[in-house]
Amino acid sequence: MSISLEDVHHIAALARLGLSDARAASVATELSTILAHMEVLATVDTDGVPEATGTGVVELPLRPDAGPPISMMRPLGSFAPHMRDGLLLVPRLSSHESAE
């Protein structure tokens, strides 16, 4: 299957990409080469080849979460120097202060 210059311009328009004519020609050549490789792969006989493991409905087993305790898993007041109404108070940035 060959990709035409019009196909590339149509796809670029759908994706809202601006392509020069030279780049569009290059992309058309690249896509045609990729599709040619896919046609070759489609001819490979895969009868008797087991399916890839770890894909599909059956997933790979997960390991249990283990490790050091999370430092944030304690009351906020234990690591926040200033709080009011359950909110952390932070110093005002000098860039947000008025020039007066």
PDB file of N, CA and C in Angstrom:
ATOM      1  N   MET A   1       0.849  -1.175   0.000  1.00  0.00           N
ATOM      2  CA  MET A   1       0.000   0.000   0.000  1.00  0.00           C
ATOM      3  C   MET A   1       0.891   1.233   0.000  1.00  0.00           C
ATOM      4  N   SER A   2       0.566   2.174  -0.817  1.00  0.00           N
ATOM      5  CA  SER A   2       1.349   3.391  -0.940  1.00  0.00           C
ATOM      6  C   SER A   2       0.537   4.571  -0.409  1.00  0.00           C
ATOM      7  N   ILE A   3       1.185   5.422   0.348  1.00  0.00           N
ATOM      8  CA  ILE A   3       0.547   6.615   0.896  1.00  0.00           C
ATOM      9  C   ILE A   3       0.817   7.776  -0.060  1.00  0.00           C
ATOM     10  N   SER A   4      -0.243   8.449  -0.449  1.00  0.00           N
ATOM     11  CA  SER A   4      -0.078   9.569  -1.384  1.00  0.00           C
ATOM     12  C   SER A   4       0.168  10.865  -0.620  1.00  0.00           C
ATOM     13  N   LEU A   5       0.623  11.857  -1.348  1.00  0.00           N
ATOM     14  CA  LEU A   5       0.857  13.175  -0.785  1.00  0.00           C
ATOM     15  C   LEU A   5      -0.455  13.778  -0.287  1.00  0.00           C
ATOM     16  N   GLU A   6      -1.545  13.491  -0.989  1.00  0.00           N
ATOM     17  CA  GLU A   6      -2.851  13.981  -0.566  1.00  0.00           C
ATOM     18  C   GLU A   6      -3.268  13.357   0.760  1.00  0.00           C
ATOM     19  N   ASP A   7      -2.957  12.043   0.939  1.00  0.00           N
ATOM     20  CA  ASP A   7      -3.258  11.377   2.206  1.00  0.00           C
ATOM     21  C   ASP A   7      -2.530  12.063   3.362  1.00  0.00           C
ATOM     22  N   VAL A   8      -1.260  12.362   3.153  1.00  0.00           N
ATOM     23  CA  VAL A   8      -0.461  13.002   4.200  1.00  0.00           C
ATOM     24  C   VAL A   8      -1.016  14.382   4.522  1.00  0.00           C
ATOM     25  N   HIS A   9      -1.346  15.160   3.503  1.00  0.00           N
ATOM     26  CA  HIS A   9      -1.897  16.491   3.743  1.00  0.00           C
ATOM     27  C   HIS A   9      -3.250  16.408   4.454  1.00  0.00           C
ATOM     28  N   HIS A  10      -4.059  15.403   4.106  1.00  0.00           N
ATOM     29  CA  HIS A  10      -5.359  15.225   4.765  1.00  0.00           C
ATOM     30  C   HIS A  10      -5.168  14.887   6.243  1.00  0.00           C
ATOM     31  N   ILE A  11      -4.276  13.946   6.537  1.00  0.00           N
ATOM     32  CA  ILE A  11      -4.021  13.565   7.927  1.00  0.00           C
ATOM     33  C   ILE A  11      -3.421  14.734   8.704  1.00  0.00           C
ATOM     34  N   ALA A  12      -2.511  15.473   8.071  1.00  0.00           N
ATOM     35  CA  ALA A  12      -1.906  16.636   8.727  1.00  0.00           C
ATOM     36  C   ALA A  12      -2.974  17.686   9.032  1.00  0.00           C
ATOM     37  N   ALA A  13      -3.918  17.870   8.134  1.00  0.00           N
ATOM     38  CA  ALA A  13      -4.991  18.837   8.374  1.00  0.00           C
ATOM     39  C   ALA A  13      -5.874  18.386   9.536  1.00  0.00           C
ATOM     40  N   LEU A  14      -6.168  17.086   9.598  1.00  0.00           N
ATOM     41  CA  LEU A  14      -6.972  16.566  10.709  1.00  0.00           C
ATOM     42  C   LEU A  14      -6.262  16.761  12.042  1.00  0.00           C
ATOM     43  N   ALA A  15      -4.944  16.601  12.036  1.00  0.00           N
ATOM     44  CA  ALA A  15      -4.150  16.759  13.254  1.00  0.00           C
ATOM     45  C   ALA A  15      -3.735  18.207  13.483  1.00  0.00           C
ATOM     46  N   ARG A  16      -4.142  19.077  12.555  1.00  0.00           N
ATOM     47  CA  ARG A  16      -3.810  20.497  12.619  1.00  0.00           C
ATOM     48  C   ARG A  16      -2.306  20.725  12.661  1.00  0.00           C
ATOM     49  N   LEU A  17      -1.616  20.006  11.785  1.00  0.00           N
ATOM     50  CA  LEU A  17      -0.173  20.135  11.639  1.00  0.00           C
ATOM     51  C   LEU A  17       0.136  20.867  10.346  1.00  0.00           C
ATOM     52  N   GLY A  18       1.089  21.734  10.392  1.00  0.00           N
ATOM     53  CA  GLY A  18       1.522  22.404   9.183  1.00  0.00           C
ATOM     54  C   GLY A  18       2.748  21.700   8.626  1.00  0.00           C
ATOM     55  N   LEU A  19       2.635  21.120   7.457  1.00  0.00           N
ATOM     56  CA  LEU A  19       3.759  20.421   6.839  1.00  0.00           C
ATOM     57  C   LEU A  19       4.102  21.092   5.521  1.00  0.00           C
ATOM     58  N   SER A  20       5.385  21.296   5.318  1.00  0.00           N
ATOM     59  CA  SER A  20       5.813  21.800   4.009  1.00  0.00           C
ATOM     60  C   SER A  20       5.675  20.665   3.000  1.00  0.00           C
ATOM     61  N   ASP A  21       5.698  21.005   1.731  1.00  0.00           N
ATOM     62  CA  ASP A  21       5.583  19.971   0.698  1.00  0.00           C
ATOM     63  C   ASP A  21       6.747  18.992   0.762  1.00  0.00           C
ATOM     64  N   ALA A  22       7.943  19.499   1.080  1.00  0.00           N
ATOM     65  CA  ALA A  22       9.112  18.615   1.170  1.00  0.00           C
ATOM     66  C   ALA A  22       8.958  17.643   2.333  1.00  0.00           C
ATOM     67  N   ARG A  23       8.490  18.147   3.496  1.00  0.00           N
ATOM     68  CA  ARG A  23       8.316  17.270   4.660  1.00  0.00           C
ATOM     69  C   ARG A  23       7.173  16.293   4.423  1.00  0.00           C
ATOM     70  N   ALA A  24       6.110  16.739   3.769  1.00  0.00           N
ATOM     71  CA  ALA A  24       4.985  15.849   3.466  1.00  0.00           C
ATOM     72  C   ALA A  24       5.431  14.712   2.560  1.00  0.00           C
ATOM     73  N   ALA A  25       6.281  15.006   1.589  1.00  0.00           N
ATOM     74  CA  ALA A  25       6.794  13.955   0.708  1.00  0.00           C
ATOM     75  C   ALA A  25       7.640  12.961   1.491  1.00  0.00           C
ATOM     76  N   SER A  26       8.434  13.461   2.419  1.00  0.00           N
ATOM     77  CA  SER A  26       9.266  12.590   3.248  1.00  0.00           C
ATOM     78  C   SER A  26       8.393  11.696   4.138  1.00  0.00           C
ATOM     79  N   VAL A  27       7.355  12.286   4.733  1.00  0.00           N
ATOM     80  CA  VAL A  27       6.443  11.513   5.587  1.00  0.00           C
ATOM     81  C   VAL A  27       5.712  10.459   4.766  1.00  0.00           C
ATOM     82  N   ALA A  28       5.301  10.790   3.562  1.00  0.00           N
ATOM     83  CA  ALA A  28       4.617   9.821   2.698  1.00  0.00           C
ATOM     84  C   ALA A  28       5.522   8.641   2.396  1.00  0.00           C
ATOM     85  N   THR A  29       6.794   8.912   2.128  1.00  0.00           N
ATOM     86  CA  THR A  29       7.756   7.835   1.868  1.00  0.00           C
ATOM     87  C   THR A  29       7.948   6.969   3.101  1.00  0.00           C
ATOM     88  N   GLU A  30       8.098   7.607   4.263  1.00  0.00           N
ATOM     89  CA  GLU A  30       8.287   6.861   5.509  1.00  0.00           C
ATOM     90  C   GLU A  30       7.081   5.983   5.825  1.00  0.00           C
ATOM     91  N   LEU A  31       5.884   6.546   5.695  1.00  0.00           N
ATOM     92  CA  LEU A  31       4.675   5.766   5.982  1.00  0.00           C
ATOM     93  C   LEU A  31       4.500   4.619   4.993  1.00  0.00           C
ATOM     94  N   SER A  32       4.810   4.847   3.738  1.00  0.00           N
ATOM     95  CA  SER A  32       4.721   3.769   2.745  1.00  0.00           C
ATOM     96  C   SER A  32       5.696   2.653   3.079  1.00  0.00           C
ATOM     97  N   THR A  33       6.898   3.010   3.535  1.00  0.00           N
ATOM     98  CA  THR A  33       7.887   1.998   3.924  1.00  0.00           C
ATOM     99  C   THR A  33       7.397   1.189   5.125  1.00  0.00           C
ATOM    100  N   ILE A  34       6.816   1.873   6.112  1.00  0.00           N
ATOM    101  CA  ILE A  34       6.285   1.178   7.294  1.00  0.00           C
ATOM    102  C   ILE A  34       5.179   0.219   6.888  1.00  0.00           C
ATOM    103  N   LEU A  35       4.265   0.673   6.032  1.00  0.00           N
ATOM    104  CA  LEU A  35       3.166  -0.205   5.597  1.00  0.00           C
ATOM    105  C   LEU A  35       3.681  -1.385   4.779  1.00  0.00           C
ATOM    106  N   ALA A  36       4.751  -1.186   4.017  1.00  0.00           N
ATOM    107  CA  ALA A  36       5.347  -2.298   3.271  1.00  0.00           C
ATOM    108  C   ALA A  36       5.910  -3.338   4.228  1.00  0.00           C
ATOM    109  N   HIS A  37       6.548  -2.890   5.310  1.00  0.00           N
ATOM    110  CA  HIS A  37       7.046  -3.826   6.323  1.00  0.00           C
ATOM    111  C   HIS A  37       5.891  -4.571   6.984  1.00  0.00           C
ATOM    112  N   MET A  38       4.796  -3.883   7.244  1.00  0.00           N
ATOM    113  CA  MET A  38       3.643  -4.530   7.865  1.00  0.00           C
ATOM    114  C   MET A  38       3.047  -5.595   6.933  1.00  0.00           C
ATOM    115  N   GLU A  39       3.049  -5.339   5.637  1.00  0.00           N
ATOM    116  CA  GLU A  39       2.557  -6.343   4.685  1.00  0.00           C
ATOM    117  C   GLU A  39       3.429  -7.589   4.711  1.00  0.00           C
ATOM    118  N   VAL A  40       4.747  -7.410   4.840  1.00  0.00           N
ATOM    119  CA  VAL A  40       5.663  -8.557   4.936  1.00  0.00           C
ATOM    120  C   VAL A  40       5.382  -9.330   6.213  1.00  0.00           C
ATOM    121  N   LEU A  41       5.208  -8.622   7.330  1.00  0.00           N
ATOM    122  CA  LEU A  41       4.926  -9.292   8.601  1.00  0.00           C
ATOM    123  C   LEU A  41       3.601 -10.045   8.566  1.00  0.00           C
ATOM    124  N   ALA A  42       2.642  -9.542   7.817  1.00  0.00           N
ATOM    125  CA  ALA A  42       1.340 -10.194   7.735  1.00  0.00           C
ATOM    126  C   ALA A  42       1.426 -11.542   7.026  1.00  0.00           C
ATOM    127  N   THR A  43       2.476 -11.766   6.237  1.00  0.00           N
ATOM    128  CA  THR A  43       2.609 -13.029   5.508  1.00  0.00           C
ATOM    129  C   THR A  43       3.283 -14.118   6.344  1.00  0.00           C
ATOM    130  N   VAL A  44       3.806 -13.774   7.514  1.00  0.00           N
ATOM    131  CA  VAL A  44       4.507 -14.752   8.348  1.00  0.00           C
ATOM    132  C   VAL A  44       3.508 -15.740   8.924  1.00  0.00           C
ATOM    133  N   ASP A  45       3.853 -17.028   8.840  1.00  0.00           N
ATOM    134  CA  ASP A  45       2.992 -18.081   9.375  1.00  0.00           C
ATOM    135  C   ASP A  45       3.180 -18.147  10.888  1.00  0.00           C
ATOM    136  N   THR A  46       2.123 -17.864  11.640  1.00  0.00           N
ATOM    137  CA  THR A  46       2.205 -17.871  13.101  1.00  0.00           C
ATOM    138  C   THR A  46       1.420 -19.019  13.716  1.00  0.00           C
ATOM    139  N   ASP A  47       1.034 -20.016  12.907  1.00  0.00           N
ATOM    140  CA  ASP A  47       0.319 -21.166  13.459  1.00  0.00           C
ATOM    141  C   ASP A  47       1.228 -21.913  14.422  1.00  0.00           C
ATOM    142  N   GLY A  48       0.699 -22.239  15.580  1.00  0.00           N
ATOM    143  CA  GLY A  48       1.460 -22.985  16.570  1.00  0.00           C
ATOM    144  C   GLY A  48       2.338 -22.112  17.449  1.00  0.00           C
ATOM    145  N   VAL A  49       2.385 -20.825  17.196  1.00  0.00           N
ATOM    146  CA  VAL A  49       3.177 -19.926  18.045  1.00  0.00           C
ATOM    147  C   VAL A  49       2.294 -19.489  19.207  1.00  0.00           C
ATOM    148  N   PRO A  50       2.777 -19.714  20.449  1.00  0.00           N
ATOM    149  CA  PRO A  50       1.938 -19.311  21.586  1.00  0.00           C
ATOM    150  C   PRO A  50       1.789 -17.790  21.649  1.00  0.00           C
ATOM    151  N   GLU A  51       0.664 -17.378  22.213  1.00  0.00           N
ATOM    152  CA  GLU A  51       0.420 -15.944  22.358  1.00  0.00           C
ATOM    153  C   GLU A  51       1.414 -15.352  23.343  1.00  0.00           C
ATOM    154  N   ALA A  52       1.604 -14.057  23.235  1.00  0.00           N
ATOM    155  CA  ALA A  52       2.505 -13.355  24.151  1.00  0.00           C
ATOM    156  C   ALA A  52       1.957 -13.438  25.570  1.00  0.00           C
ATOM    157  N   THR A  53       2.837 -13.634  26.523  1.00  0.00           N
ATOM    158  CA  THR A  53       2.390 -13.705  27.915  1.00  0.00           C
ATOM    159  C   THR A  53       2.325 -12.303  28.505  1.00  0.00           C
ATOM    160  N   GLY A  54       1.477 -12.148  29.481  1.00  0.00           N
ATOM    161  CA  GLY A  54       1.362 -10.873  30.155  1.00  0.00           C
ATOM    162  C   GLY A  54       0.435  -9.900  29.471  1.00  0.00           C
ATOM    163  N   THR A  55      -0.303 -10.367  28.486  1.00  0.00           N
ATOM    164  CA  THR A  55      -1.258  -9.484  27.820  1.00  0.00           C
ATOM    165  C   THR A  55      -2.626 -10.122  27.880  1.00  0.00           C
ATOM    166  N   GLY A  56      -3.616  -9.343  27.635  1.00  0.00           N
ATOM    167  CA  GLY A  56      -4.967  -9.876  27.606  1.00  0.00           C
ATOM    168  C   GLY A  56      -5.636  -9.808  28.963  1.00  0.00           C
ATOM    169  N   VAL A  57      -6.602 -10.701  29.174  1.00  0.00           N
ATOM    170  CA  VAL A  57      -7.404 -10.672  30.387  1.00  0.00           C
ATOM    171  C   VAL A  57      -6.577 -11.059  31.605  1.00  0.00           C
ATOM    172  N   VAL A  58      -5.743 -12.071  31.457  1.00  0.00           N
ATOM    173  CA  VAL A  58      -4.925 -12.521  32.580  1.00  0.00           C
ATOM    174  C   VAL A  58      -3.716 -11.590  32.686  1.00  0.00           C
ATOM    175  N   GLU A  59      -3.580 -10.972  33.847  1.00  0.00           N
ATOM    176  CA  GLU A  59      -2.491 -10.031  34.027  1.00  0.00           C
ATOM    177  C   GLU A  59      -1.339 -10.677  34.783  1.00  0.00           C
ATOM    178  N   LEU A  60      -0.212 -10.020  34.761  1.00  0.00           N
ATOM    179  CA  LEU A  60       0.939 -10.487  35.513  1.00  0.00           C
ATOM    180  C   LEU A  60       0.666 -10.318  36.994  1.00  0.00           C
ATOM    181  N   PRO A  61       1.183 -11.219  37.823  1.00  0.00           N
ATOM    182  CA  PRO A  61       0.960 -11.060  39.263  1.00  0.00           C
ATOM    183  C   PRO A  61       1.690  -9.820  39.788  1.00  0.00           C
ATOM    184  N   LEU A  62       1.065  -9.153  40.724  1.00  0.00           N
ATOM    185  CA  LEU A  62       1.662  -7.973  41.321  1.00  0.00           C
ATOM    186  C   LEU A  62       2.316  -8.342  42.643  1.00  0.00           C
ATOM    187  N   ARG A  63       3.404  -7.688  42.937  1.00  0.00           N
ATOM    188  CA  ARG A  63       4.056  -7.918  44.221  1.00  0.00           C
ATOM    189  C   ARG A  63       3.343  -7.093  45.282  1.00  0.00           C
ATOM    190  N   PRO A  64       3.398  -7.523  46.534  1.00  0.00           N
ATOM    191  CA  PRO A  64       2.772  -6.721  47.590  1.00  0.00           C
ATOM    192  C   PRO A  64       3.577  -5.444  47.837  1.00  0.00           C
ATOM    193  N   ASP A  65       2.877  -4.383  48.168  1.00  0.00           N
ATOM    194  CA  ASP A  65       3.564  -3.140  48.505  1.00  0.00           C
ATOM    195  C   ASP A  65       4.310  -3.338  49.818  1.00  0.00           C
ATOM    196  N   ALA A  66       5.578  -3.032  49.805  1.00  0.00           N
ATOM    197  CA  ALA A  66       6.387  -3.126  51.012  1.00  0.00           C
ATOM    198  C   ALA A  66       7.481  -2.087  50.916  1.00  0.00           C
ATOM    199  N   GLY A  67       7.899  -1.589  52.015  1.00  0.00           N
ATOM    200  CA  GLY A  67       8.960  -0.601  52.019  1.00  0.00           C
ATOM    201  C   GLY A  67       8.884   0.256  53.256  1.00  0.00           C
ATOM    202  N   PRO A  68       9.698   1.291  53.293  1.00  0.00           N
ATOM    203  CA  PRO A  68       9.697   2.143  54.477  1.00  0.00           C
ATOM    204  C   PRO A  68       8.369   2.888  54.600  1.00  0.00           C
ATOM    205  N   PRO A  69       8.016   3.301  55.802  1.00  0.00           N
ATOM    206  CA  PRO A  69       6.762   4.033  55.958  1.00  0.00           C
ATOM    207  C   PRO A  69       6.808   5.367  55.212  1.00  0.00           C
ATOM    208  N   ILE A  70       5.667   5.787  54.763  1.00  0.00           N
ATOM    209  CA  ILE A  70       5.571   7.046  54.036  1.00  0.00           C
ATOM    210  C   ILE A  70       5.624   8.184  55.049  1.00  0.00           C
ATOM    211  N   SER A  71       6.549   9.126  54.835  1.00  0.00           N
ATOM    212  CA  SER A  71       6.758  10.182  55.828  1.00  0.00           C
ATOM    213  C   SER A  71       5.554  11.096  55.989  1.00  0.00           C
ATOM    214  N   MET A  72       4.714  11.202  54.999  1.00  0.00           N
ATOM    215  CA  MET A  72       3.548  12.082  55.086  1.00  0.00           C
ATOM    216  C   MET A  72       2.374  11.423  55.815  1.00  0.00           C
ATOM    217  N   MET A  73       2.508  10.179  56.201  1.00  0.00           N
ATOM    218  CA  MET A  73       1.429   9.465  56.868  1.00  0.00           C
ATOM    219  C   MET A  73       1.475   9.733  58.366  1.00  0.00           C
ATOM    220  N   ARG A  74       1.389  10.993  58.735  1.00  0.00           N
ATOM    221  CA  ARG A  74       1.334  11.389  60.132  1.00  0.00           C
ATOM    222  C   ARG A  74       0.592  12.722  60.182  1.00  0.00           C
ATOM    223  N   PRO A  75       0.220  13.175  61.348  1.00  0.00           N
ATOM    224  CA  PRO A  75      -0.531  14.432  61.430  1.00  0.00           C
ATOM    225  C   PRO A  75       0.249  15.596  60.817  1.00  0.00           C
ATOM    226  N   LEU A  76      -0.463  16.489  60.149  1.00  0.00           N
ATOM    227  CA  LEU A  76       0.186  17.625  59.500  1.00  0.00           C
ATOM    228  C   LEU A  76       0.977  18.474  60.479  1.00  0.00           C
ATOM    229  N   GLY A  77       0.454  18.649  61.670  1.00  0.00           N
ATOM    230  CA  GLY A  77       1.128  19.487  62.652  1.00  0.00           C
ATOM    231  C   GLY A  77       2.505  18.989  63.040  1.00  0.00           C
ATOM    232  N   SER A  78       2.796  17.715  62.780  1.00  0.00           N
ATOM    233  CA  SER A  78       4.101  17.173  63.162  1.00  0.00           C
ATOM    234  C   SER A  78       5.222  17.625  62.226  1.00  0.00           C
ATOM    235  N   PHE A  79       4.910  18.071  61.023  1.00  0.00           N
ATOM    236  CA  PHE A  79       5.968  18.535  60.122  1.00  0.00           C
ATOM    237  C   PHE A  79       5.678  19.907  59.520  1.00  0.00           C
ATOM    238  N   ALA A  80       4.524  20.482  59.815  1.00  0.00           N
ATOM    239  CA  ALA A  80       4.195  21.820  59.322  1.00  0.00           C
ATOM    240  C   ALA A  80       4.364  22.811  60.471  1.00  0.00           C
ATOM    241  N   PRO A  81       5.251  23.778  60.324  1.00  0.00           N
ATOM    242  CA  PRO A  81       5.491  24.680  61.447  1.00  0.00           C
ATOM    243  C   PRO A  81       4.298  25.574  61.785  1.00  0.00           C
ATOM    244  N   HIS A  82       3.504  25.978  60.781  1.00  0.00           N
ATOM    245  CA  HIS A  82       2.386  26.883  61.037  1.00  0.00           C
ATOM    246  C   HIS A  82       1.147  26.387  60.308  1.00  0.00           C
ATOM    247  N   MET A  83       0.038  26.306  61.066  1.00  0.00           N
ATOM    248  CA  MET A  83      -1.233  25.866  60.500  1.00  0.00           C
ATOM    249  C   MET A  83      -2.354  26.724  61.053  1.00  0.00           C
ATOM    250  N   ARG A  84      -3.427  26.868  60.246  1.00  0.00           N
ATOM    251  CA  ARG A  84      -4.632  27.536  60.712  1.00  0.00           C
ATOM    252  C   ARG A  84      -5.825  26.869  60.037  1.00  0.00           C
ATOM    253  N   ASP A  85      -6.779  26.439  60.813  1.00  0.00           N
ATOM    254  CA  ASP A  85      -8.000  25.801  60.320  1.00  0.00           C
ATOM    255  C   ASP A  85      -7.692  24.601  59.419  1.00  0.00           C
ATOM    256  N   GLY A  86      -6.670  23.836  59.748  1.00  0.00           N
ATOM    257  CA  GLY A  86      -6.311  22.649  58.983  1.00  0.00           C
ATOM    258  C   GLY A  86      -5.546  22.929  57.709  1.00  0.00           C
ATOM    259  N   LEU A  87      -5.163  24.186  57.473  1.00  0.00           N
ATOM    260  CA  LEU A  87      -4.423  24.557  56.267  1.00  0.00           C
ATOM    261  C   LEU A  87      -2.995  24.922  56.638  1.00  0.00           C
ATOM    262  N   LEU A  88      -2.070  24.639  55.742  1.00  0.00           N
ATOM    263  CA  LEU A  88      -0.674  24.993  55.945  1.00  0.00           C
ATOM    264  C   LEU A  88      -0.485  26.468  55.639  1.00  0.00           C
ATOM    265  N   LEU A  89       0.222  27.166  56.493  1.00  0.00           N
ATOM    266  CA  LEU A  89       0.545  28.564  56.256  1.00  0.00           C
ATOM    267  C   LEU A  89       1.975  28.635  55.761  1.00  0.00           C
ATOM    268  N   VAL A  90       2.165  29.329  54.648  1.00  0.00           N
ATOM    269  CA  VAL A  90       3.501  29.457  54.059  1.00  0.00           C
ATOM    270  C   VAL A  90       3.834  30.935  53.935  1.00  0.00           C
ATOM    271  N   PRO A  91       5.123  31.285  53.954  1.00  0.00           N
ATOM    272  CA  PRO A  91       5.482  32.693  53.827  1.00  0.00           C
ATOM    273  C   PRO A  91       5.082  33.239  52.467  1.00  0.00           C
ATOM    274  N   ARG A  92       4.723  34.504  52.443  1.00  0.00           N
ATOM    275  CA  ARG A  92       4.357  35.182  51.204  1.00  0.00           C
ATOM    276  C   ARG A  92       5.618  35.362  50.364  1.00  0.00           C
ATOM    277  N   LEU A  93       5.491  35.159  49.053  1.00  0.00           N
ATOM    278  CA  LEU A  93       6.612  35.370  48.152  1.00  0.00           C
ATOM    279  C   LEU A  93       6.867  36.859  47.993  1.00  0.00           C
ATOM    280  N   SER A  94       8.123  37.243  47.955  1.00  0.00           N
ATOM    281  CA  SER A  94       8.438  38.661  47.802  1.00  0.00           C
ATOM    282  C   SER A  94       7.948  39.196  46.465  1.00  0.00           C
ATOM    283  N   SER A  95       7.825  38.339  45.472  1.00  0.00           N
ATOM    284  CA  SER A  95       7.339  38.791  44.166  1.00  0.00           C
ATOM    285  C   SER A  95       5.850  39.098  44.176  1.00  0.00           C
ATOM    286  N   HIS A  96       5.130  38.679  45.239  1.00  0.00           N
ATOM    287  CA  HIS A  96       3.694  38.926  45.331  1.00  0.00           C
ATOM    288  C   HIS A  96       3.360  40.087  46.264  1.00  0.00           C
ATOM    289  N   GLU A  97       4.356  40.724  46.797  1.00  0.00           N
ATOM    290  CA  GLU A  97       4.110  41.859  47.677  1.00  0.00           C
ATOM    291  C   GLU A  97       4.035  43.134  46.863  1.00  0.00           C
ATOM    292  N   SER A  98       3.269  44.061  47.362  1.00  0.00           N
ATOM    293  CA  SER A  98       3.132  45.319  46.629  1.00  0.00           C
ATOM    294  C   SER A  98       4.415  46.113  46.703  1.00  0.00           C
ATOM    295  N   ALA A  99       4.622  47.013  45.745  1.00  0.00           N
ATOM    296  CA  ALA A  99       5.841  47.816  45.679  1.00  0.00           C
ATOM    297  C   ALA A  99       5.791  48.957  46.677  1.00  0.00           C
ATOM    298  N   GLU A 100       4.671  49.170  47.331  1.00  0.00           N
ATOM    299  CA  GLU A 100       4.522  50.283  48.289  1.00  0.00           C
ATOM    300  C   GLU A 100       5.222  50.023  49.591  1.00  0.00           C
TER     301      GLU A 100
END
